[in-house]
mmCIF file of C-alpha atoms in Angstrom:
data_model
loop_
_atom_site.group_PDB
_atom_site.id
_atom_site.type_symbol
_atom_site.label_atom_id
_atom_site.label_comp_id
_atom_site.label_asym_id
_atom_site.label_seq_id
_atom_site.Cartn_x
_atom_site.Cartn_y
_atom_site.Cartn_z
ATOM 1 C CA UNK A 1 4.868 -8.596 -52.518
ATOM 2 C CA UNK A 2 7.633 -7.798 -50.074
ATOM 3 C CA UNK A 3 7.001 -6.306 -46.634
ATOM 4 C CA UNK A 4 8.208 -2.777 -47.553
ATOM 5 C CA UNK A 5 5.861 -2.727 -50.522
ATOM 6 C CA UNK A 6 2.850 -3.672 -48.386
ATOM 7 C CA UNK A 7 3.287 -0.991 -45.718
ATOM 8 C CA UNK A 8 0.715 1.258 -47.395
ATOM 9 C CA UNK A 9 -1.819 -1.569 -47.514
ATOM 10 C CA UNK A 10 -1.224 -2.309 -43.836
ATOM 11 C CA UNK A 11 -1.752 1.380 -43.088
ATOM 12 C CA UNK A 12 -4.942 1.321 -45.171
ATOM 13 C CA UNK A 13 -6.301 -1.700 -43.340
ATOM 14 C CA UNK A 14 -5.496 -0.119 -39.986
ATOM 15 C CA UNK A 15 -7.120 3.178 -40.955
ATOM 16 C CA UNK A 16 -10.217 1.357 -42.216
ATOM 17 C CA UNK A 17 -10.680 -0.595 -38.971
ATOM 18 C CA UNK A 18 -10.020 2.472 -36.812
ATOM 19 C CA UNK A 19 -12.461 4.499 -38.896
ATOM 20 C CA UNK A 20 -15.239 1.932 -38.468
ATOM 21 C CA UNK A 21 -14.698 1.934 -34.698
ATOM 22 C CA UNK A 22 -14.737 5.730 -34.560
ATOM 23 C CA UNK A 23 -17.724 5.867 -36.873
ATOM 24 C CA UNK A 24 -19.662 3.420 -34.731
ATOM 25 C CA UNK A 25 -18.831 5.452 -31.630
ATOM 26 C CA UNK A 26 -19.727 8.697 -33.449
ATOM 27 C CA UNK A 27 -16.420 10.312 -32.484
ATOM 28 C CA UNK A 28 -16.047 13.430 -34.608
ATOM 29 C CA UNK A 29 -13.856 14.793 -36.070
ATOM 30 C CA UNK A 30 -11.647 11.701 -35.821
ATOM 31 C CA UNK A 31 -14.024 9.549 -37.841
ATOM 32 C CA UNK A 32 -13.930 12.117 -40.654
ATOM 33 C CA UNK A 33 -10.125 12.311 -40.533
ATOM 34 C CA UNK A 34 -9.651 8.543 -40.767
ATOM 35 C CA UNK A 35 -12.218 8.364 -43.563
ATOM 36 C CA UNK A 36 -10.228 10.872 -45.596
ATOM 37 C CA UNK A 37 -7.028 8.835 -45.123
ATOM 38 C CA UNK A 38 -8.328 5.731 -46.902
ATOM 39 C CA UNK A 39 -8.036 6.645 -50.582
ATOM 40 C CA UNK A 40 -4.703 8.538 -50.209
ATOM 41 C CA UNK A 41 -3.079 5.500 -48.554
ATOM 42 C CA UNK A 42 -4.094 3.312 -51.489
ATOM 43 C CA UNK A 43 -2.918 5.990 -53.936
ATOM 44 C CA UNK A 44 0.477 6.056 -52.202
ATOM 45 C CA UNK A 45 0.751 2.290 -52.630
ATOM 46 C CA UNK A 46 -0.129 2.509 -56.337
ATOM 47 C CA UNK A 47 2.510 5.208 -56.847
ATOM 48 C CA UNK A 48 5.092 3.099 -55.016
ATOM 49 C CA UNK A 49 4.174 0.139 -57.233
ATOM 50 C CA UNK A 50 4.390 2.380 -60.323
ATOM 51 C CA UNK A 51 0.842 1.557 -61.269
ATOM 52 C CA UNK A 52 -1.537 3.293 -63.696
ATOM 53 C CA UNK A 53 -1.761 7.058 -63.321
ATOM 54 C CA UNK A 54 -5.505 6.891 -63.947
ATOM 55 C CA UNK A 55 -5.877 4.696 -60.884
ATOM 56 C CA UNK A 56 -4.134 7.353 -58.797
ATOM 57 C CA UNK A 57 -6.410 10.016 -60.309
ATOM 58 C CA UNK A 58 -9.465 7.929 -59.415
ATOM 59 C CA UNK A 59 -8.295 7.536 -55.821
ATOM 60 C CA UNK A 60 -7.475 11.236 -55.506
ATOM 61 C CA UNK A 61 -11.026 12.097 -56.533
ATOM 62 C CA UNK A 62 -12.361 9.479 -54.117
ATOM 63 C CA UNK A 63 -10.464 11.367 -51.412
ATOM 64 C CA UNK A 64 -11.977 14.667 -52.558
ATOM 65 C CA UNK A 65 -15.409 13.087 -52.574
ATOM 66 C CA UNK A 66 -14.903 11.829 -49.027
ATOM 67 C CA UNK A 67 -13.710 15.263 -47.960
ATOM 68 C CA UNK A 68 -16.572 17.196 -49.553
ATOM 69 C CA UNK A 69 -19.192 14.821 -48.148
ATOM 70 C CA UNK A 70 -17.932 15.607 -44.668
ATOM 71 C CA UNK A 71 -18.601 19.330 -45.181
ATOM 72 C CA UNK A 72 -22.119 20.630 -44.703
ATOM 73 C CA UNK A 73 -23.812 21.693 -47.925
ATOM 74 C CA UNK A 74 -21.246 20.108 -50.273
ATOM 75 C CA UNK A 75 -23.064 16.865 -51.097
ATOM 76 C CA UNK A 76 -23.377 17.683 -54.800
ATOM 77 C CA UNK A 77 -19.700 18.615 -55.017
ATOM 78 C CA UNK A 78 -18.843 15.324 -53.317
ATOM 79 C CA UNK A 79 -20.941 13.469 -55.887
ATOM 80 C CA UNK A 80 -19.148 15.327 -58.668
ATOM 81 C CA UNK A 81 -15.749 14.290 -57.296
ATOM 82 C CA UNK A 82 -16.827 10.656 -57.115
ATOM 83 C CA UNK A 83 -18.263 10.940 -60.620
ATOM 84 C CA UNK A 84 -14.815 11.930 -61.916
ATOM 85 C CA UNK A 85 -13.339 9.011 -59.969
ATOM 86 C CA UNK A 86 -15.719 6.616 -61.735
ATOM 87 C CA UNK A 87 -14.958 8.136 -65.123
ATOM 88 C CA UNK A 88 -11.283 7.469 -64.395
ATOM 89 C CA UNK A 89 -11.989 3.860 -63.358
ATOM 90 C CA UNK A 90 -14.120 3.273 -66.455
ATOM 91 C CA UNK A 91 -11.517 4.786 -68.769
ATOM 92 C CA UNK A 92 -8.805 2.630 -67.219
ATOM 93 C CA UNK A 93 -10.760 -0.590 -67.733
ATOM 94 C CA UNK A 94 -11.855 0.369 -71.244
ATOM 95 C CA UNK A 95 -8.210 0.954 -72.157
ATOM 96 C CA UNK A 96 -7.598 -2.633 -71.081
ATOM 97 C CA UNK A 97 -10.196 -4.145 -73.393
ATOM 98 C CA UNK A 98 -13.264 -4.196 -71.133
ATOM 99 C CA UNK A 99 -15.701 -3.226 -73.904
ATOM 100 C CA UNK A 100 -14.748 -6.182 -76.104
ATOM 101 C CA UNK A 101 -15.324 -8.569 -73.204
ATOM 102 C CA UNK A 102 -18.658 -6.913 -72.383
ATOM 103 C CA UNK A 103 -19.796 -7.331 -75.969
ATOM 104 C CA UNK A 104 -18.936 -11.010 -75.736
ATOM 105 C CA UNK A 105 -20.817 -11.359 -72.426
ATOM 106 C CA UNK A 106 -23.271 -8.507 -71.792
ATOM 107 C CA UNK A 107 -25.142 -10.260 -68.957
ATOM 108 C CA UNK A 108 -23.265 -8.491 -66.106
ATOM 109 C CA UNK A 109 -24.013 -5.099 -67.667
ATOM 110 C CA UNK A 110 -27.688 -5.992 -68.130
ATOM 111 C CA UNK A 111 -27.952 -7.139 -64.528
ATOM 112 C CA UNK A 112 -26.363 -3.970 -63.178
ATOM 113 C CA UNK A 113 -28.567 -1.758 -65.364
ATOM 114 C CA UNK A 114 -31.726 -3.479 -64.111
ATOM 115 C CA UNK A 115 -30.563 -3.161 -60.486
ATOM 116 C CA UNK A 116 -29.698 0.533 -60.916
ATOM 117 C CA UNK A 117 -33.034 1.342 -62.556
ATOM 118 C CA UNK A 118 -34.861 -0.387 -59.702
ATOM 119 C CA UNK A 119 -32.804 1.518 -57.124
ATOM 120 C CA UNK A 120 -33.366 4.922 -58.741
ATOM 121 C CA UNK A 121 -37.094 4.194 -59.124
ATOM 122 C CA UNK A 122 -37.319 3.271 -55.428
ATOM 123 C CA UNK A 123 -35.512 6.459 -54.416
ATOM 124 C CA UNK A 124 -37.165 8.830 -56.889
ATOM 125 C CA UNK A 125 -40.211 9.952 -54.939
ATOM 126 C CA UNK A 126 -38.180 10.801 -51.858
ATOM 127 C CA UNK A 127 -35.335 12.700 -53.519
ATOM 128 C CA UNK A 128 -34.992 16.448 -53.215
ATOM 129 C CA UNK A 129 -35.479 18.269 -56.545
ATOM 130 C CA UNK A 130 -31.791 19.150 -56.689
ATOM 131 C CA UNK A 131 -30.815 15.473 -56.620
ATOM 132 C CA UNK A 132 -33.225 14.180 -59.253
ATOM 133 C CA UNK A 133 -30.965 15.139 -62.156
ATOM 134 C CA UNK A 134 -27.557 14.014 -60.826
ATOM 135 C CA UNK A 135 -28.659 10.728 -59.196
ATOM 136 C CA UNK A 136 -29.491 8.874 -62.469
ATOM 137 C CA UNK A 137 -26.266 10.141 -64.075
ATOM 138 C CA UNK A 138 -24.217 9.035 -61.097
ATOM 139 C CA UNK A 139 -26.023 5.681 -61.044
ATOM 140 C CA UNK A 140 -25.032 5.183 -64.694
ATOM 141 C CA UNK A 141 -21.383 5.779 -63.785
ATOM 142 C CA UNK A 142 -21.616 3.292 -60.918
ATOM 143 C CA UNK A 143 -23.036 0.741 -63.342
ATOM 144 C CA UNK A 144 -20.230 1.506 -65.776
ATOM 145 C CA UNK A 145 -17.530 0.936 -63.169
ATOM 146 C CA UNK A 146 -19.187 -2.249 -61.918
ATOM 147 C CA UNK A 147 -19.629 -3.728 -65.394
ATOM 148 C CA UNK A 148 -16.232 -2.941 -66.898
ATOM 149 C CA UNK A 149 -14.359 -3.932 -63.735
ATOM 150 C CA UNK A 150 -16.167 -7.275 -63.591
ATOM 151 C CA UNK A 151 -15.323 -7.987 -67.227
ATOM 152 C CA UNK A 152 -11.627 -7.270 -66.599
ATOM 153 C CA UNK A 153 -10.714 -8.745 -63.203
ATOM 154 C CA UNK A 154 -12.828 -10.625 -60.678
ATOM 155 C CA UNK A 155 -11.362 -8.940 -57.580
ATOM 156 C CA UNK A 156 -11.762 -5.511 -59.159
ATOM 157 C CA UNK A 157 -15.255 -6.572 -60.222
ATOM 158 C CA UNK A 158 -16.167 -7.313 -56.621
ATOM 159 C CA UNK A 159 -14.942 -3.818 -55.783
ATOM 160 C CA UNK A 160 -17.132 -2.291 -58.473
ATOM 161 C CA UNK A 161 -20.167 -4.177 -57.181
ATOM 162 C CA UNK A 162 -19.509 -3.128 -53.579
ATOM 163 C CA UNK A 163 -19.161 0.507 -54.674
ATOM 164 C CA UNK A 164 -22.604 0.299 -56.277
ATOM 165 C CA UNK A 165 -24.148 -1.192 -53.133
ATOM 166 C CA UNK A 166 -22.425 1.305 -50.814
ATOM 167 C CA UNK A 167 -23.573 4.328 -52.791
ATOM 168 C CA UNK A 168 -26.989 2.747 -53.239
ATOM 169 C CA UNK A 169 -27.386 2.772 -49.456
ATOM 170 C CA UNK A 170 -26.442 6.468 -49.441
ATOM 171 C CA UNK A 171 -29.101 7.142 -52.081
ATOM 172 C CA UNK A 172 -31.718 5.269 -50.055
ATOM 173 C CA UNK A 173 -30.809 7.367 -47.031
ATOM 174 C CA UNK A 174 -31.057 10.612 -48.989
ATOM 175 C CA UNK A 175 -34.476 9.536 -50.240
ATOM 176 C CA UNK A 176 -35.682 8.688 -46.744
ATOM 177 C CA UNK A 177 -36.176 5.008 -47.591
ATOM 178 C CA UNK A 178 -33.872 4.005 -44.731
ATOM 179 C CA UNK A 179 -32.645 5.842 -41.643
ATOM 180 C CA UNK A 180 -29.610 7.755 -42.895
ATOM 181 C CA UNK A 181 -28.573 8.640 -39.340
ATOM 182 C CA UNK A 182 -28.644 5.105 -37.947
ATOM 183 C CA UNK A 183 -25.300 3.724 -36.788
ATOM 184 C CA UNK A 184 -25.672 0.600 -38.899
ATOM 185 C CA UNK A 185 -26.224 2.700 -42.013
ATOM 186 C CA UNK A 186 -22.942 4.568 -41.642
ATOM 187 C CA UNK A 187 -21.051 1.395 -40.775
ATOM 188 C CA UNK A 188 -22.470 -0.491 -43.759
ATOM 189 C CA UNK A 189 -21.682 2.347 -46.158
ATOM 190 C CA UNK A 190 -18.093 2.729 -44.985
ATOM 191 C CA UNK A 191 -17.345 -0.988 -44.654
ATOM 192 C CA UNK A 192 -18.561 -1.600 -48.203
ATOM 193 C CA UNK A 193 -16.795 1.508 -49.546
ATOM 194 C CA UNK A 194 -13.484 0.580 -47.903
ATOM 195 C CA UNK A 195 -13.670 -2.910 -49.365
ATOM 196 C CA UNK A 196 -14.722 -1.458 -52.725
ATOM 197 C CA UNK A 197 -11.725 0.805 -53.226
ATOM 198 C CA UNK A 198 -9.397 -1.872 -51.805
ATOM 199 C CA UNK A 199 -10.668 -4.533 -54.223
ATOM 200 C CA UNK A 200 -10.669 -2.161 -57.181
ATOM 201 C CA UNK A 201 -7.124 -1.007 -56.461
ATOM 202 C CA UNK A 202 -5.548 -4.370 -55.686
ATOM 203 C CA UNK A 203 -7.482 -6.065 -58.480
ATOM 204 C CA UNK A 204 -6.235 -3.543 -61.029
ATOM 205 C CA UNK A 205 -2.672 -3.806 -59.745
ATOM 206 C CA UNK A 206 -2.753 -7.603 -59.748
ATOM 207 C CA UNK A 207 -3.899 -7.528 -63.350
ATOM 208 C CA UNK A 208 -1.125 -5.087 -64.262
ATOM 209 C CA UNK A 209 1.464 -7.368 -62.667
ATOM 210 C CA UNK A 210 0.088 -10.413 -64.497
ATOM 211 C CA UNK A 211 0.201 -8.533 -67.787
ATOM 212 C CA UNK A 212 3.820 -7.521 -67.267
ATOM 213 C CA UNK A 213 4.809 -11.001 -66.067
ATOM 214 C CA UNK A 214 3.271 -12.569 -69.183
ATOM 215 C CA UNK A 215 5.683 -10.642 -71.436
ATOM 216 C CA UNK A 216 9.430 -10.785 -71.699
ATOM 217 C CA UNK A 217 9.804 -7.213 -70.516
ATOM 218 C CA UNK A 218 7.869 -4.071 -69.668
ATOM 219 C CA UNK A 219 6.503 -2.481 -72.824
ATOM 220 C CA UNK A 220 6.038 1.304 -72.401
ATOM 221 C CA UNK A 221 4.080 1.472 -75.659
ATOM 222 C CA UNK A 222 1.336 -0.617 -74.023
ATOM 223 C CA UNK A 223 1.484 0.800 -70.497
ATOM 224 C CA UNK A 224 1.678 4.464 -71.428
ATOM 225 C CA UNK A 225 -0.388 5.470 -68.428
ATOM 226 C CA UNK A 226 2.018 3.948 -65.892
ATOM 227 C CA UNK A 227 5.143 5.345 -64.307
ATOM 228 C CA UNK A 228 8.334 3.834 -65.774
ATOM 229 C CA UNK A 229 9.234 0.691 -63.879
ATOM 230 C CA UNK A 230 12.393 0.506 -61.856
ATOM 231 C CA UNK A 231 14.412 -2.711 -62.209
ATOM 232 C CA UNK A 232 13.852 -4.973 -59.214
ATOM 233 C CA UNK A 233 17.490 -4.639 -58.201
ATOM 234 C CA UNK A 234 16.917 -0.898 -57.655
ATOM 235 C CA UNK A 235 13.694 -1.189 -55.645
#
């Protein structure tokens, strides 16, 4: 990757570090602003790299989820935005053969399902009535992203696992199982989330580049969800 192509990743890394500092110092609204910059910076990099459109869609809905969660009374809407992001991630990996690999090795899926059931069961008694329906559905989507990403690319799989852990901490906070207002809670959630979307994005893009490099040329019939590639001499 050349320096001009990595500028968005440098900006993402900078925004992530600054956000964690601001979050730890509880400096609003700057912490909220930097939080909402994370997913768009990665989306800009994917667009520049002419990556999958579904990946951009997923990151856009991650941004909307981040935004809604910063607004009082919009927690459910934030969950809905992240749910669409996970549906986009899952669809992207399924299009790349994740289900066949999961059938061949279902152990990661089984492990994630067991972990999610245990998490939801632990949270259940402390959840508000309005969260008891969406939490299991959202947990299933987290499991889906974690399982199909792991079966497709190891770096992306780490991202899927970190997403599950990050949102699991949020669920524990909502259920009163941990102190949702503690500084460490917010830092853990955002550190894991930042790493999650970074690993998912760069893992997907690395896989796309390997796929293209393995062929003699870019095949638009296979990569129909990507922007047309520009010859390297024109980049």
